[in-house]
Coordinates of C-alpha atoms in Angstrom, one line a residue:
M1 CA 187.3 139.2 197.7
E2 CA 187.5 136.5 200.2
D3 CA 185.8 137.9 202.6
R4 CA 182.7 138.7 200.6
F5 CA 182.8 135.0 199.0
A6 CA 183.2 134.0 202.5
H7 CA 180.0 136.2 203.9
R8 CA 177.6 135.4 200.9
L9 CA 178.9 131.8 201.6
N10 CA 177.6 131.9 205.1
Q11 CA 174.5 133.8 204.1
A12 CA 174.0 130.6 201.7
M13 CA 174.3 127.9 204.3
E14 CA 172.1 129.7 206.7
L15 CA 169.0 130.4 204.4
R16 CA 169.5 126.5 202.8
N17 CA 170.5 125.1 206.3
I18 CA 173.4 123.8 204.9
R19 CA 176.5 122.3 207.3
Q20 CA 180.3 122.6 206.5
S21 CA 180.0 118.1 206.1
D22 CA 177.1 118.3 204.1
F23 CA 179.6 119.7 201.9
V24 CA 181.9 116.8 202.2
K25 CA 178.8 113.9 201.8
A26 CA 178.1 116.2 198.5
A27 CA 182.0 116.2 197.2
E28 CA 182.1 112.7 198.1
E29 CA 179.1 111.5 196.3
H30 CA 179.8 113.3 193.2
G31 CA 183.3 112.1 193.3
V32 CA 184.5 116.2 193.9
K33 CA 187.6 116.5 195.8
L34 CA 186.8 118.6 198.8
G35 CA 188.5 117.6 202.3
R36 CA 186.6 119.4 205.8
S37 CA 189.4 121.6 206.2
H38 CA 189.0 123.6 203.1
V39 CA 185.6 123.5 203.9
S40 CA 186.3 125.4 207.3
Q41 CA 188.2 128.0 205.6
Y42 CA 186.4 129.3 203.0
V43 CA 183.4 129.5 205.8
N44 CA 186.4 131.9 207.9
G45 CA 187.0 133.9 205.1
K46 CA 191.1 132.3 204.8
T47 CA 190.9 131.1 201.7
R48 CA 189.1 130.9 198.5
P49 CA 188.5 128.1 195.7
R50 CA 189.2 127.2 193.0
P51 CA 186.0 128.2 190.1
E52 CA 185.2 124.7 189.8
I53 CA 184.9 124.2 193.3
E54 CA 182.7 127.8 193.6
R55 CA 179.8 125.7 191.2
F56 CA 180.0 123.0 193.2
L57 CA 179.3 125.0 196.6
A58 CA 176.8 126.9 194.8
A59 CA 175.2 124.1 193.3
V60 CA 174.6 122.2 196.5
L61 CA 173.1 125.1 198.0
G62 CA 171.2 126.2 195.0
V63 CA 172.1 129.4 194.2
D64 CA 173.7 131.6 191.0
A65 CA 177.4 130.7 191.3
R66 CA 177.6 134.2 189.9
W67 CA 176.4 135.6 193.3
L68 CA 178.3 133.7 195.1
A69 CA 181.3 134.4 193.6
G70 CA 180.6 138.1 194.5
E71 CA 178.3 139.4 191.7
A72 CA 175.7 141.9 191.6
V73 CA 172.8 139.4 190.4
A74 CA 170.1 138.0 192.3
F75 CA 171.0 134.7 194.3
D76 CA 169.0 132.6 192.8
A77 CA 168.8 134.0 189.6
H78 CA 170.6 131.0 187.7
P79 CA 171.1 128.2 190.3
A80 CA 173.6 126.1 189.5
T81 CA 173.3 122.3 189.3
F82 CA 176.2 119.5 189.4
D83 CA 176.0 119.4 185.9
D84 CA 177.4 122.7 185.6
V85 CA 180.3 121.3 187.7
I86 CA 180.9 118.0 185.7
E87 CA 181.1 120.0 182.4
G88 CA 183.3 122.9 184.1
S89 CA 180.6 125.5 182.3
G90 CA 178.1 126.8 184.0
A91 CA 176.5 130.3 185.0
H92 CA 180.0 131.3 186.2
D93 CA 181.1 130.8 183.0
N94 CA 178.7 130.7 179.9
V95 CA 176.2 133.6 181.7
A96 CA 178.1 137.1 181.5
H97 CA 176.4 140.0 182.5
H98 CA 173.7 139.8 180.4
D99 CA 171.4 136.9 179.3
A100 CA 171.0 136.3 175.8
V101 CA 167.4 135.1 175.4
E102 CA 165.3 133.6 172.8
H103 CA 162.2 135.0 172.9
D104 CA 158.3 132.6 171.5
D105 CA 155.7 135.0 171.0
S106 CA 153.5 132.1 170.7
V107 CA 154.2 131.2 174.5
E108 CA 151.3 133.6 176.5
H109 CA 152.2 134.2 180.1
T110 CA 149.1 133.8 182.3
H111 CA 150.8 134.2 186.0
P112 CA 154.0 135.9 187.2
V113 CA 157.4 134.0 187.2
E114 CA 158.8 133.4 190.0
H115 CA 162.0 134.5 191.2
S116 CA 163.5 130.9 192.3
E117 CA 162.8 129.8 188.7
Y118 CA 165.1 129.7 185.4
V119 CA 163.5 130.1 182.1
E120 CA 166.0 129.7 179.2
R121 CA 163.7 132.2 177.2
N122 CA 164.7 135.0 174.1
I123 CA 163.5 138.5 175.2
N124 CA 163.9 141.3 172.6
I125 CA 166.5 144.1 173.7
E126 CA 166.2 147.5 173.0
H127 CA 169.7 149.3 173.5
V128 CA 169.0 152.8 174.2
D129 CA 171.7 155.3 173.6
D130 CA 170.8 157.2 177.2
V131 CA 168.6 156.4 179.7
E132 CA 168.2 158.4 182.2
H133 CA 168.4 157.7 186.4
G134 CA 164.9 156.8 187.4
T135 CA 163.4 156.3 183.8
D136 CA 160.9 153.4 183.2
V137 CA 162.7 150.9 180.8
Q138 CA 159.7 149.1 178.5
S139 CA 159.8 146.5 176.5
Y140 CA 160.2 145.9 172.1
D141 CA 158.9 144.2 169.6
S142 CA 162.5 144.1 167.9
V143 CA 166.1 144.6 168.8
E144 CA 167.9 147.7 167.4
Q145 CA 172.0 147.6 167.3
R146 CA 173.3 150.9 168.2
S147 CA 176.6 152.0 168.3
N148 CA 178.3 154.3 170.9
V149 CA 176.1 152.2 173.9
E150 CA 176.4 153.5 177.1
Q151 CA 174.2 151.6 178.9
S152 CA 172.1 148.6 178.8
E153 CA 169.6 145.9 180.5
I154 CA 169.3 142.9 181.9
I155 CA 165.4 141.8 181.2
E156 CA 164.3 138.8 182.9
Q157 CA 161.8 136.5 182.0
S158 CA 158.2 137.4 181.0
S159 CA 156.6 139.6 178.6
N160 CA 153.3 140.8 181.3
I161 CA 156.2 141.9 184.5
E162 CA 156.6 145.4 184.9
Y163 CA 160.9 146.4 183.1
T164 CA 162.7 147.7 186.1
K165 CA 164.5 150.7 186.7
I166 CA 168.1 151.0 186.1
E167 CA 170.6 153.1 187.6
Q168 CA 173.1 154.9 185.3
A169 CA 176.1 153.3 184.9
A170 CA 179.5 155.5 185.1
H171 CA 181.4 154.5 182.2
V172 CA 180.5 151.2 180.0
E173 CA 182.7 149.6 177.5
H174 CA 182.1 147.4 174.7
H175 CA 183.8 144.1 175.7
A176 CA 181.6 140.8 174.2
S177 CA 179.7 139.9 171.3
I178 CA 176.8 137.6 172.2
E179 CA 175.1 135.8 169.5
H180 CA 171.5 137.0 167.9
N181 CA 169.4 133.9 166.9
N182 CA 168.9 135.5 163.5
G183 CA 172.7 134.6 163.2
E184 CA 173.7 138.6 164.0
H185 CA 176.2 139.4 166.4
F186 CA 176.1 142.6 168.4
S187 CA 178.1 143.8 171.6
S188 CA 177.2 143.9 174.8
S189 CA 178.9 146.2 177.4
T190 CA 179.8 145.9 181.1
L191 CA 177.2 148.0 183.5
N192 CA 179.2 149.2 186.5
N193 CA 178.1 149.8 189.8
Q194 CA 174.1 149.2 188.8
H195 CA 170.8 148.4 191.2
I196 CA 168.0 146.6 190.0
A197 CA 165.2 147.0 191.5
A198 CA 163.2 143.6 193.1
Q199 CA 160.7 143.0 190.3
P200 CA 156.9 142.4 191.8
G201 CA 156.4 139.2 193.0
Q202 CA 159.9 138.2 193.1
E203 CA 162.3 138.2 196.3
H204 CA 164.9 140.5 197.1
S205 CA 169.1 139.9 197.0
M206 CA 169.5 138.2 200.0
E207 CA 171.8 141.2 200.8
P208 CA 171.2 144.8 200.8
Q209 CA 171.7 147.0 197.8
F210 CA 174.0 149.8 197.8
D211 CA 174.5 152.9 196.2
D212 CA 177.2 154.4 195.1
D213 CA 177.7 156.5 197.6
V214 CA 177.4 154.9 200.5
Q215 CA 179.7 151.9 201.4
D216 CA 177.9 148.6 201.9
P217 CA 178.1 147.7 206.0
S218 CA 178.6 144.3 204.9
F219 CA 181.7 144.6 203.6
T220 CA 185.1 146.4 203.9
D221 CA 186.6 146.3 199.9
V222 CA 184.9 146.9 197.0
P223 CA 181.3 147.2 195.7
S224 CA 180.0 143.6 194.5
S225 CA 179.5 144.5 190.8
V226 CA 183.1 145.1 190.5
T227 CA 185.1 141.7 189.2
S228 CA 185.6 138.4 191.9
E229 CA 188.6 137.9 190.3
E230 CA 191.7 139.1 191.6
P231 CA 194.3 141.6 189.5
K232 CA 196.9 140.0 187.6
T233 CA 199.9 141.2 186.5
R234 CA 200.2 141.4 182.7
G235 CA 202.8 138.1 182.2
R236 CA 203.4 137.2 185.4
R237 CA 203.7 133.2 186.0
T238 CA 201.4 132.4 189.4
F239 CA 201.6 129.5 191.0
T240 CA 199.7 127.5 193.3
K241 CA 199.7 124.9 195.7
S242 CA 199.9 120.9 194.6
H243 CA 196.0 119.5 193.8
K244 CA 197.2 116.8 196.5
L245 CA 196.7 118.8 199.3
D246 CA 193.3 119.5 197.9
N247 CA 191.7 116.7 200.7
V248 CA 194.4 117.1 203.3
L249 CA 194.8 118.8 206.5
Y250 CA 195.8 118.9 210.1
D251 CA 193.5 121.1 212.4
V252 CA 195.7 120.3 215.1
R253 CA 197.5 123.2 213.8
G254 CA 194.8 124.6 211.4
P255 CA 192.8 127.5 211.6
V256 CA 191.9 127.8 215.2
V257 CA 195.6 127.3 215.8
D258 CA 196.5 130.5 213.9
E259 CA 193.8 132.8 215.3
A260 CA 195.3 131.6 218.3
A261 CA 199.0 132.7 217.4
R262 CA 197.5 135.9 215.7
M263 CA 195.8 136.8 219.6
E264 CA 198.9 136.4 220.9
A265 CA 201.3 138.6 218.7
A266 CA 198.4 141.0 219.8
G267 CA 200.2 141.0 223.1
M268 CA 196.7 138.2 224.5
H269 CA 197.8 135.3 226.6
V270 CA 196.0 132.0 225.0
M271 CA 195.8 129.0 227.4
K272 CA 196.8 126.2 225.2
L273 CA 195.5 122.9 225.4
N274 CA 195.9 121.0 221.9
I275 CA 198.9 119.9 221.7
G276 CA 201.1 116.9 223.0
N277 CA 204.0 118.0 223.7
P278 CA 205.2 117.7 227.3
A279 CA 208.1 120.0 227.7
P280 CA 205.9 123.5 227.5
F281 CA 204.3 121.9 230.5
G282 CA 206.8 121.3 233.1
F283 CA 207.7 117.8 231.8
R284 CA 211.6 117.0 231.8
T285 CA 213.7 114.6 229.9
P286 CA 215.4 112.0 232.4
D287 CA 218.7 113.5 233.4
E288 CA 220.9 109.8 232.0
V289 CA 219.7 110.6 228.1
V290 CA 220.4 114.3 228.4
Y291 CA 223.9 113.4 229.6
D292 CA 224.4 110.6 226.8
M293 CA 223.6 112.5 224.2
A294 CA 225.8 115.0 225.4
Q295 CA 229.0 112.9 225.6
Q296 CA 228.1 111.5 221.9
L297 CA 227.8 114.9 220.3
T298 CA 231.0 114.8 218.2
D299 CA 230.1 111.2 217.6
T300 CA 227.2 112.1 215.3
E301 CA 227.6 114.5 213.2
G302 CA 228.1 113.0 209.8
Y303 CA 225.1 110.8 208.5
S304 CA 223.9 107.2 210.1
A305 CA 223.2 104.2 208.2
S306 CA 219.7 104.9 206.3
K307 CA 217.6 102.6 208.8
G308 CA 219.3 103.6 212.0
L309 CA 222.4 103.5 213.8
F310 CA 222.8 100.0 214.8
S311 CA 222.6 100.2 218.5
A312 CA 219.2 101.7 218.6
R313 CA 218.1 99.6 216.0
K314 CA 219.4 96.9 218.4
A315 CA 217.4 97.9 221.6
I316 CA 214.8 98.4 219.5
M317 CA 213.9 94.9 219.0
Q318 CA 215.1 93.9 222.0
Y319 CA 211.9 96.3 223.3
A320 CA 209.9 94.2 220.6
Q321 CA 210.6 91.1 221.7
L322 CA 209.6 92.0 225.4
K323 CA 206.0 93.0 223.2
N324 CA 206.3 89.9 221.6
L325 CA 206.5 90.5 218.6
P326 CA 207.2 87.9 215.8
N327 CA 209.7 87.4 213.4
V328 CA 212.0 90.7 214.0
G329 CA 215.6 91.1 213.7
V330 CA 217.5 94.0 213.4
E331 CA 217.1 94.3 209.4
D332 CA 213.4 95.2 210.3
I333 CA 213.7 98.6 212.7
Y334 CA 213.6 101.9 210.6
T335 CA 213.9 105.1 212.7
G336 CA 212.6 107.8 212.0
N337 CA 212.5 111.8 212.7
G338 CA 209.4 111.1 215.0
V339 CA 206.7 108.0 214.1
S340 CA 204.9 111.4 211.4
E341 CA 207.8 110.9 209.4
L342 CA 207.4 107.2 209.4
I343 CA 204.1 106.8 208.2
N344 CA 204.6 109.4 206.0
L345 CA 207.5 107.1 204.0
S346 CA 204.8 103.4 204.4
M347 CA 202.0 105.3 202.9
S348 CA 203.9 106.5 200.0
A349 CA 205.8 102.9 199.4
L350 CA 202.3 101.5 199.7
L351 CA 199.1 102.8 197.8
D352 CA 198.7 103.8 194.5
N353 CA 196.1 106.0 193.4
G354 CA 192.5 105.0 194.4
D355 CA 193.5 101.9 197.1
E356 CA 192.1 102.2 200.1
V357 CA 193.1 102.0 203.9
L358 CA 190.3 101.4 207.1
L359 CA 191.1 104.6 209.6
P360 CA 189.4 105.4 213.2
M361 CA 186.8 107.7 213.6
P362 CA 188.0 109.9 215.1
D363 CA 192.0 109.4 214.3
Y364 CA 195.0 111.8 214.8
P365 CA 194.7 113.1 211.5
L366 CA 198.1 112.7 210.0
W367 CA 197.3 109.4 209.1
T368 CA 194.0 110.8 206.4
A369 CA 196.4 113.1 205.3
C370 CA 199.4 110.7 204.1
V371 CA 197.0 108.3 202.7
T372 CA 194.9 111.3 200.8
L373 CA 198.5 112.7 199.9
A374 CA 199.5 109.2 198.7
G375 CA 196.8 109.2 196.3
G376 CA 195.0 106.5 198.7
K377 CA 191.0 106.6 199.8
P378 CA 190.8 107.0 203.3
V379 CA 187.6 104.8 204.7
H380 CA 186.6 105.4 208.3
Y381 CA 185.1 103.0 210.5
V382 CA 183.7 104.2 213.5
C383 CA 185.2 103.7 217.0
D384 CA 182.0 103.2 219.8
E385 CA 181.8 106.0 222.5
Q386 CA 179.1 103.7 224.3
S387 CA 181.7 101.2 224.4
E388 CA 185.0 102.7 226.1
W389 CA 186.0 103.8 222.2
Y390 CA 186.5 100.6 220.8
P391 CA 186.5 99.8 216.7
D392 CA 183.3 98.5 215.7
I393 CA 184.3 95.7 214.2
D394 CA 181.0 95.7 212.1
D395 CA 181.5 99.1 210.5
M396 CA 185.0 97.8 210.1
R397 CA 183.8 94.5 208.0
S398 CA 180.9 96.8 206.2
K399 CA 183.6 99.2 204.7
I400 CA 185.8 96.5 203.6
T401 CA 186.2 96.4 199.7
D402 CA 188.9 95.3 197.1
R403 CA 190.3 98.1 196.8
T404 CA 191.4 98.0 200.6
K405 CA 195.1 97.1 201.2
A406 CA 195.2 98.2 204.8
I407 CA 193.4 98.4 208.3
V408 CA 195.0 101.0 210.5
I409 CA 194.1 100.9 214.5
I410 CA 195.6 104.1 217.0
N411 CA 196.0 101.8 220.6
P412 CA 196.5 103.5 222.8
N413 CA 194.6 105.9 221.0
N414 CA 194.9 109.7 220.0
P415 CA 192.2 111.9 221.0
T416 CA 190.1 109.4 222.9
G417 CA 192.6 107.8 225.1
A418 CA 191.1 104.1 224.5
L419 CA 193.3 101.2 225.0
Y420 CA 192.3 98.1 223.3
P421 CA 191.8 95.0 225.3
K422 CA 193.0 91.9 223.3
E423 CA 189.4 90.5 222.6
V424 CA 188.8 93.8 220.4
L425 CA 192.6 93.0 218.5
E426 CA 191.8 89.4 218.0
Q427 CA 188.7 90.6 216.5
I428 CA 190.8 92.9 214.0
V429 CA 193.4 90.3 213.4
E430 CA 190.5 88.3 212.1
L431 CA 189.3 90.6 209.9
A432 CA 192.6 90.9 208.3
R433 CA 193.4 87.6 207.8
E434 CA 189.6 86.5 206.3
H435 CA 190.2 89.7 203.6
Q436 CA 194.3 89.4 203.3
L437 CA 194.7 92.7 204.9
M438 CA 198.0 94.6 206.0
I439 CA 198.0 96.4 210.2
F440 CA 199.5 99.8 210.9
S441 CA 199.8 99.9 215.1
D442 CA 200.2 103.0 216.1
E443 CA 201.6 102.8 219.6
I444 CA 203.3 105.9 220.1
Y445 CA 201.7 105.6 223.8
D446 CA 202.3 102.4 224.7
R447 CA 204.4 103.1 227.8
L448 CA 201.5 105.6 229.0
V449 CA 198.6 103.3 230.1
M450 CA 197.1 104.0 233.7
D451 CA 195.1 102.0 236.6
G452 CA 196.9 98.6 236.0
L453 CA 196.4 97.8 232.5
E454 CA 198.8 96.5 229.9
H455 CA 199.2 97.4 227.0
T456 CA 199.3 94.2 224.1
S457 CA 200.9 95.0 220.8
I458 CA 198.2 93.4 218.1
A459 CA 201.4 92.2 216.0
S460 CA 201.9 89.7 219.0
L461 CA 198.8 88.3 218.0
A462 CA 199.2 88.2 214.2
P463 CA 202.5 85.8 213.4
D464 CA 201.1 85.1 209.5
L465 CA 200.1 88.7 209.0
F466 CA 202.5 91.3 207.4
C467 CA 202.4 94.3 210.9
V468 CA 203.9 97.3 210.7
T469 CA 204.6 98.0 214.2
Y470 CA 205.5 102.5 215.5
S471 CA 206.2 103.9 218.5
G472 CA 208.8 106.1 219.7
L473 CA 210.3 108.8 222.8
S474 CA 208.7 111.7 222.4
K475 CA 205.6 111.1 224.4
S476 CA 207.2 108.1 227.2
H477 CA 210.6 110.2 227.6
M478 CA 209.4 114.0 227.6
I479 CA 211.5 114.8 224.2
A480 CA 209.1 115.5 221.3
G481 CA 211.3 117.7 220.3
Y482 CA 214.7 115.6 219.6
R483 CA 212.1 114.0 217.5
I484 CA 212.8 109.9 217.4
G485 CA 210.7 107.4 216.6
W486 CA 210.4 104.1 215.1
M487 CA 208.5 101.3 213.1
I488 CA 209.1 97.4 213.1
L489 CA 207.9 95.3 210.1
S490 CA 207.5 91.7 211.8
G491 CA 205.1 88.4 211.1
N492 CA 204.7 87.2 207.5
K493 CA 207.3 89.3 205.8
A494 CA 207.6 86.8 202.5
I495 CA 204.4 88.3 201.1
A496 CA 205.3 92.0 201.7
K497 CA 208.8 91.9 199.9
D498 CA 208.5 94.2 196.8
Y499 CA 206.4 96.4 199.7
I500 CA 209.8 96.5 201.7
E501 CA 212.1 97.0 198.9
G502 CA 209.9 100.3 198.1
L503 CA 210.2 101.2 202.1
D504 CA 214.0 101.1 201.4
M505 CA 213.8 103.1 199.0
L506 CA 212.3 106.2 200.6
T507 CA 214.6 105.2 203.7
N508 CA 217.5 105.7 201.5
M509 CA 216.3 109.1 199.3
R510 CA 216.0 110.8 202.9
I511 CA 219.4 109.7 204.0
C512 CA 218.8 109.0 207.3
S513 CA 217.1 110.3 210.6
N514 CA 218.0 112.3 213.1
V515 CA 221.8 110.8 215.2
P516 CA 221.8 112.7 217.7
A517 CA 218.2 111.3 219.2
Q518 CA 219.3 107.8 217.7
S519 CA 221.9 107.8 220.1
I520 CA 219.7 107.8 223.2
V521 CA 218.0 105.0 222.3
Q522 CA 219.8 102.2 224.2
T523 CA 220.3 104.5 227.2
A524 CA 216.2 105.3 227.0
L525 CA 214.7 101.9 226.5
G526 CA 217.2 100.1 229.3
G527 CA 217.0 100.7 233.4
H528 CA 214.1 103.2 234.4
Q529 CA 211.3 104.4 233.5
S530 CA 210.2 107.5 234.7
V531 CA 207.1 108.2 232.7
N532 CA 205.6 104.6 235.3
D533 CA 206.3 107.6 238.1
Y534 CA 203.7 109.9 236.1
I535 CA 200.9 107.1 235.7
V536 CA 200.3 105.5 239.1
P537 CA 198.0 107.0 241.8
G538 CA 200.0 110.2 243.3
G539 CA 202.0 111.2 239.8
R540 CA 201.2 113.9 237.8
I541 CA 199.5 112.0 235.0
Y542 CA 197.3 109.9 236.6
E543 CA 196.2 113.0 238.7
Q544 CA 195.0 115.2 236.0
R545 CA 193.7 112.6 234.3
E546 CA 191.3 111.8 237.4
Y547 CA 190.8 115.8 238.0
I548 CA 189.6 117.0 234.0
Y549 CA 187.3 114.0 234.1
N550 CA 185.1 114.3 237.4
A551 CA 185.6 118.5 236.3
L552 CA 184.1 117.8 232.4
N553 CA 181.3 115.8 233.6
S554 CA 180.9 117.9 236.5
I555 CA 179.7 120.6 233.2
D556 CA 176.3 121.2 232.3
G557 CA 176.0 119.6 229.0
I558 CA 179.3 118.0 228.4
T559 CA 180.1 114.4 228.9
A560 CA 183.2 112.5 228.7
V561 CA 184.4 108.7 228.5
K562 CA 187.3 108.2 231.2
P563 CA 190.5 107.5 229.0
K564 CA 192.6 105.1 230.2
A565 CA 196.0 105.9 228.9
A566 CA 197.8 108.7 227.1
F567 CA 196.9 112.4 228.1
Y568 CA 194.4 113.3 226.0
I569 CA 190.0 113.4 226.8
F570 CA 187.9 114.0 224.2
P571 CA 184.3 114.9 225.9
K572 CA 181.0 115.6 224.2
I573 CA 179.1 118.8 223.8
D574 CA 175.2 118.3 223.6
V575 CA 174.8 120.1 220.4
R576 CA 171.4 120.3 221.4
K577 CA 171.4 122.3 224.3
F578 CA 174.0 124.7 223.0
N579 CA 173.2 125.1 219.2
V580 CA 176.6 123.9 217.9
H581 CA 176.7 123.3 214.4
N582 CA 179.9 124.6 213.6
D583 CA 182.6 122.9 215.9
E584 CA 185.5 124.5 214.3
Q585 CA 183.0 128.1 214.8
F586 CA 182.8 127.3 218.3
A587 CA 186.4 126.6 219.3
L588 CA 187.2 129.9 217.8
D589 CA 184.2 131.3 220.1
L590 CA 186.0 129.6 223.0
L591 CA 189.3 131.0 221.9
H592 CA 187.9 134.1 221.6
D593 CA 186.3 134.5 225.0
E594 CA 188.4 132.5 226.9
K595 CA 191.5 132.7 225.4
L596 CA 191.3 128.9 225.8
L597 CA 192.7 126.7 222.8
I598 CA 191.9 123.4 222.2
V599 CA 190.4 121.1 218.8
Q600 CA 187.3 120.6 217.6
G601 CA 186.6 117.2 216.5
T602 CA 186.0 116.9 213.5
G603 CA 189.8 118.1 213.6
F604 CA 190.1 114.3 214.1
N605 CA 187.7 113.5 211.5
W606 CA 185.0 112.8 213.3
K607 CA 181.8 112.6 211.5
D608 CA 179.6 115.6 213.9
P609 CA 180.3 118.7 215.2
D610 CA 179.8 117.5 219.3
H611 CA 183.0 117.0 220.2
F612 CA 186.6 118.4 221.5
R613 CA 189.7 117.1 222.5
V614 CA 191.3 118.5 225.9
V615 CA 194.8 117.7 226.0
Y616 CA 195.5 117.5 230.3
L617 CA 199.4 117.4 230.5
P618 CA 199.3 120.7 232.6
R619 CA 198.9 120.7 236.2
V620 CA 195.9 120.4 238.7
E621 CA 196.0 123.7 239.4
V622 CA 196.3 125.2 235.6
L623 CA 193.4 122.6 235.0
K624 CA 191.6 124.4 237.2
G625 CA 191.9 127.8 236.0
A626 CA 190.6 125.7 232.7
V627 CA 188.7 124.6 233.5
D628 CA 186.3 127.4 235.5
K629 CA 186.6 129.0 231.7
M630 CA 184.9 125.9 229.8
T631 CA 181.2 126.3 233.0
R632 CA 181.6 129.8 232.4
F633 CA 181.4 129.9 228.5
F634 CA 179.0 127.1 228.7
S635 CA 177.5 128.5 231.2
Y636 CA 175.8 131.2 228.2
Y637 CA 177.2 129.7 224.6
R638 CA 174.6 129.3 222.0
Q639 CA 176.2 129.2 218.7

């Protein structure tokens, strides 16, 4: 039934002019756990929400939760409210196919009741033994309970409204007991495949009514009168995912990528500009690194110490010294299966439920996901596109509360390619100092800096604070698949003694990181750094950056800030020109029309559907083909 639910959800969103981001904002206001990725999944029919989330969506849209769930009722017959969500009840739960309503003869109806209004009123209902197809149904002054009921009626609110025609149902079973206002009970029956004509002065249902003999063209499954619940095997237990994942998203490998995989499985060729994975684009691991790993394979068959091989950690410590990180010893180095594992581990060790962490917007979505999964609350501060994508310090300051524990920066930044100057970093340090916060700094791209600029580690500016700095070899040495990253604890470690114990516990529990990959850290960090050849004029990354920046800005309606580091660019879409209100749909449309895969901006927790990320790792010749596709697409695209 996901298709029908998604169809009706999209209908209601269009009618009410509601965007996906509006659901997320409303969820935050009402304390409902609902992430942007989940809304996207519902809208695109990938999955269906739980009943309480369905009621919440219906409340935001101002529609009947039963209609949204797929039942044959008018969309605004009984609009859901936020009280329905809070109480765990509402139209979807406490309203069966027939409403029990009170009748008050003392109330005189002087004008028709609008369909959009919901008025609770008890109406006298006559159960009839046989209702012929097309027979008018009149109101009755009393209620007669009769046996062997084969048909029942849904009678609306006003006695002066002409009652409608009810089509004959196939077979009705007595299944519910409705309490009458005199204390008696009578049986209520389910009306299968019923067709209720619109009453005079009332709106029609939002979708065409169907006939038993004609398949509804709007759907590919069963008619809407069939229950929306999935069939259950009697006595069979089912398993659902953890609610900890309710607000976790990772759209770098999300629904759009799933669709690209489906297209490839069908034999289509898709040009992928979605993931910063150097190897498929012809970047080779340095020969020396491959040789050294081969020589040490037989020595790396067993576990290492939990934090890593001494030789690897010693080399990382010396690298930290070159970066001027204060108070760092070998015991302060932790190796991991990429930085991703260490981010997850760090947040799990730090956060209690409700603790807040300041994160950049846009961010690398793993950060937000890990904070959420650990029970924390991600709070996003704005990075200003008009100021080279630097963090907005005032916005950061305004979002600090007594629950804030840490500030996260990603420098150089993914997805914008921004490089933060020392002056900006000093302001962040001062803010952390003032509010006694930890600093987590993701610096995985610190060796991919162009234009003669220099990367500064924020920890080098904060010897009195506790800082955790992350880096690794995935990007700088083109060995993303080897999975070798590290984190460095520095500064005032005395104030984080208990936290460090937690880190050690989780590190021990995962036993150790990839030992063969650890064995080449010393080789990789010493000697010639081949990445330097890529980031100067004439080098691949530099020239590809130059091309993509100029080419994107030449497309009418697209603008981009020039990245200073990494290999990503985050162009802006003129949403008015292209009428873009759903950037995931934009990404899907680009994929379907041009077989070109990118990641939409909201996948990086950006607030508006007006950006997308391009990975410029392909050679210029390939990027030209991608830009040709984009130019053609934007020449006609309107959402």
